[in-house]
Each structure stands twice: as C-alpha cells, then as structure tokens.
Short mmCIF file of C-alpha atoms and ligand atoms in Angstrom, two decimals:
data_model
loop_
_atom_site.label_atom_id
_atom_site.label_comp_id
_atom_site.label_asym_id
_atom_site.label_seq_id
_atom_site.Cartn_x
_atom_site.Cartn_y
_atom_site.Cartn_z
CA MET Y 1 88.77 126.53 81.47
CA SER Y 2 90.69 123.32 82.12
CA ASP Y 3 89.60 120.99 84.91
CA PRO Y 4 91.38 122.05 88.10
CA CYS Y 5 91.36 118.52 89.50
CA LEU Y 6 94.75 116.90 89.01
CA PHE Y 7 93.50 113.32 89.30
CA CYS Y 8 90.57 113.95 86.93
CA ARG Y 9 93.15 115.11 84.41
CA ILE Y 10 95.27 112.00 85.04
CA VAL Y 11 92.14 109.82 84.60
CA ARG Y 12 91.50 111.53 81.25
CA LYS Y 13 95.19 111.10 80.33
CA GLU Y 14 95.64 114.85 79.89
CA ILE Y 15 98.54 114.59 82.33
CA PRO Y 16 100.99 111.73 81.92
CA SER Y 17 101.28 109.09 84.62
CA THR Y 18 102.33 105.48 84.86
CA ILE Y 19 98.96 103.74 84.78
CA ILE Y 20 99.19 100.12 85.88
CA PHE Y 21 95.50 99.18 85.98
CA GLU Y 22 92.17 100.58 84.86
CA ASN Y 23 88.61 99.38 84.51
CA ASP Y 24 85.20 101.02 84.11
CA HIS Y 25 85.28 102.39 87.67
CA VAL Y 26 88.88 103.11 88.69
CA VAL Y 27 92.33 104.06 87.42
CA ALA Y 28 95.54 103.11 89.25
CA PHE Y 29 98.89 104.79 88.67
CA ARG Y 30 102.26 105.03 90.39
CA ASP Y 31 102.67 107.81 92.94
CA ILE Y 32 104.99 110.55 91.68
CA ASP Y 33 106.76 110.66 95.08
CA PRO Y 34 106.82 107.04 96.28
CA LYS Y 35 107.12 106.41 100.00
CA ALA Y 36 107.66 102.66 99.61
CA PRO Y 37 109.05 100.35 96.88
CA THR Y 38 105.47 99.86 95.70
CA HIS Y 39 103.33 103.00 95.97
CA VAL Y 40 100.27 103.10 93.74
CA LEU Y 41 97.25 105.42 93.85
CA VAL Y 42 93.81 104.07 93.00
CA VAL Y 43 91.21 106.69 92.09
CA PRO Y 44 87.61 106.56 90.91
CA ARG Y 45 86.96 107.81 87.38
CA GLU Y 46 84.16 109.91 88.84
CA HIS Y 47 85.20 113.02 90.76
CA VAL Y 48 84.57 112.68 94.50
CA SER Y 49 86.52 115.14 96.63
CA SER Y 50 87.20 112.97 99.66
CA LEU Y 51 85.96 109.99 101.62
CA ASN Y 52 83.69 112.45 103.43
CA ASP Y 53 81.78 112.99 100.18
CA ALA Y 54 81.63 109.35 99.06
CA THR Y 55 78.12 107.90 98.95
CA ASP Y 56 78.53 105.22 96.29
CA GLY Y 57 79.29 101.92 97.97
CA ALA Y 58 79.95 100.21 94.65
CA MET Y 59 82.61 102.80 93.83
CA LEU Y 60 84.25 102.37 97.24
CA GLY Y 61 84.15 98.61 96.81
CA ALA Y 62 85.71 98.92 93.37
CA LEU Y 63 88.54 101.01 94.85
CA LEU Y 64 89.34 98.42 97.52
CA LEU Y 65 89.02 95.43 95.19
CA ALA Y 66 91.36 97.15 92.75
CA ALA Y 67 93.79 97.88 95.61
CA ALA Y 68 93.85 94.19 96.58
CA GLY Y 69 94.30 93.13 92.96
CA ILE Y 70 97.18 95.57 92.53
CA ALA Y 71 98.83 94.19 95.67
CA ARG Y 72 98.67 90.74 94.09
CA THR Y 73 100.04 91.82 90.72
CA GLU Y 74 102.77 93.90 92.42
CA GLY Y 75 103.80 90.83 94.42
CA ILE Y 76 103.17 92.31 97.87
CA ALA Y 77 99.91 90.59 98.81
CA GLU Y 78 101.66 87.84 100.77
CA SER Y 79 104.40 89.97 102.39
CA GLY Y 80 101.82 92.59 103.36
CA TYR Y 81 100.91 96.09 102.42
CA ARG Y 82 98.82 99.07 103.46
CA ALA Y 83 95.75 100.59 101.75
CA VAL Y 84 95.29 104.13 103.05
CA ILE Y 85 92.74 106.87 102.35
CA ASN Y 86 94.07 110.15 103.71
CA THR Y 87 91.12 112.41 104.43
CA GLY Y 88 91.14 116.13 105.17
CA GLY Y 89 93.83 118.28 106.69
CA ASP Y 90 94.77 116.23 109.72
CA GLY Y 91 94.56 113.09 107.59
CA GLY Y 92 97.23 114.49 105.28
CA GLN Y 93 95.09 114.70 102.14
CA SER Y 94 96.75 116.99 99.60
CA VAL Y 95 94.78 116.17 96.41
CA GLY Y 96 91.02 116.73 96.49
CA HIS Y 97 89.96 113.59 94.60
CA VAL Y 98 89.47 110.54 96.80
CA HIS Y 99 92.27 107.99 96.38
CA VAL Y 100 93.64 104.85 97.98
CA HIS Y 101 97.38 104.64 98.53
CA VAL Y 102 98.61 101.05 98.08
CA MET Y 103 102.02 100.80 99.71
CA GLY Y 104 104.30 97.88 100.34
CA GLY Y 105 107.60 96.23 99.59
CA ARG Y 106 109.11 97.18 102.95
CA ARG Y 107 108.08 96.95 106.60
CA LEU Y 108 105.77 99.90 107.28
CA ALA Y 109 105.86 101.54 110.68
CA TRP Y 110 102.79 101.83 112.89
CA PRO Y 111 101.43 104.20 114.00
CA PRO Y 112 102.04 106.56 111.08
CA GLY Y 113 103.65 109.87 111.97
P1 DGP L 1 97.48 112.65 99.56
O1 DGP L 1 98.56 113.45 100.22
O2 DGP L 1 96.96 111.50 100.41
O3 DGP L 1 96.38 113.54 99.02
O4 DGP L 1 98.19 111.94 98.33
C1 DGP L 1 98.40 112.58 97.11
C2 DGP L 1 99.48 111.83 96.41
O5 DGP L 1 99.46 112.22 95.07
C3 DGP L 1 100.89 112.11 96.92
O6 DGP L 1 101.45 110.92 97.49
C4 DGP L 1 101.68 112.52 95.69
C5 DGP L 1 100.76 112.14 94.56
N1 DGP L 1 100.81 113.04 93.42
C6 DGP L 1 100.69 114.40 93.47
N2 DGP L 1 100.77 114.90 92.23
C7 DGP L 1 100.93 113.83 91.38
C8 DGP L 1 101.09 113.72 89.97
O7 DGP L 1 101.07 114.69 89.22
N3 DGP L 1 101.27 112.47 89.48
C9 DGP L 1 101.29 111.36 90.29
N4 DGP L 1 101.47 110.18 89.70
N5 DGP L 1 101.15 111.44 91.62
C10 DGP L 1 100.97 112.66 92.15
#
C-alpha cells in the first residue's frame, strides 16, 4: 500500500513539487496554493504528524534554520516574513505532517483570520 502521507511522498519525490532547498533533515518546496508572493513549506524528512507530536529539538531547530535561510535566499529576510506552524483543527492544519509555512513578499495582516 502506498504511503498515505502527502508530504512523505513529496519528500521521497513520488509526487512532483518545486523543491527549492533540501538537506539531511528537511525538504522545502513551494506551496501549491500560495497565499503570498513567496510561500514555501519546510518539512522534516522524518514523519511527525504535528507540532504536538514533535519531540526532537534538533529537527525543530533544523526546520526554523531552514526557514530563515529560505527567507534570505528568497529575498524577503530584510522586508520581513512570517514562519507559521498551523497545528490541529483550530490552527488550520490540513496536512498531517508537521510543516513551517514561510510567507512574505507582501505586508501580512495581523491577527490572522
Ligand atoms: P496546512 O493547512 O497548514 O496544513 O498547510 C498545508 C499546505 O499544503 C497548504 O497551504 C497547501 C499545501 N499543499 C497541499 N497539497 C499540496 C501538494 O500536493 N503540493 C504542494 N506543493 N503543496 C500542497
């Protein structure tokens, strides 16, 4: 049976995506439905369902360091950006593999809707 996790399949390149960065710990690819001029998802190679299930501090650090690096290479580090981890139903999480949204390139409203 094929892996039901969409992002695990993207990590393994079974499903095409526009990957812009990868290292031993994380893979980053463009969101299929961008909500800002730059909208990248950073995911761990290892399957972790949500932030609620994350116990590996090194993995979480790798996600955030990759997010900051992507902001620099995307040219939004100085103008500003948002790194968001939607978690659970009220948090708006729709894919059950923890991921950081890196969004920028326009002024983002606060608070989010
Ligand atoms: P969230 O709602 O926080 O779980 O974010 C999931 C994001 O994943 C959402 O912004 C859309 C994106 N997404 C869903 N399916 C795909 C896909 O097949 N490819 C890519 N690149 N992004 C996807």
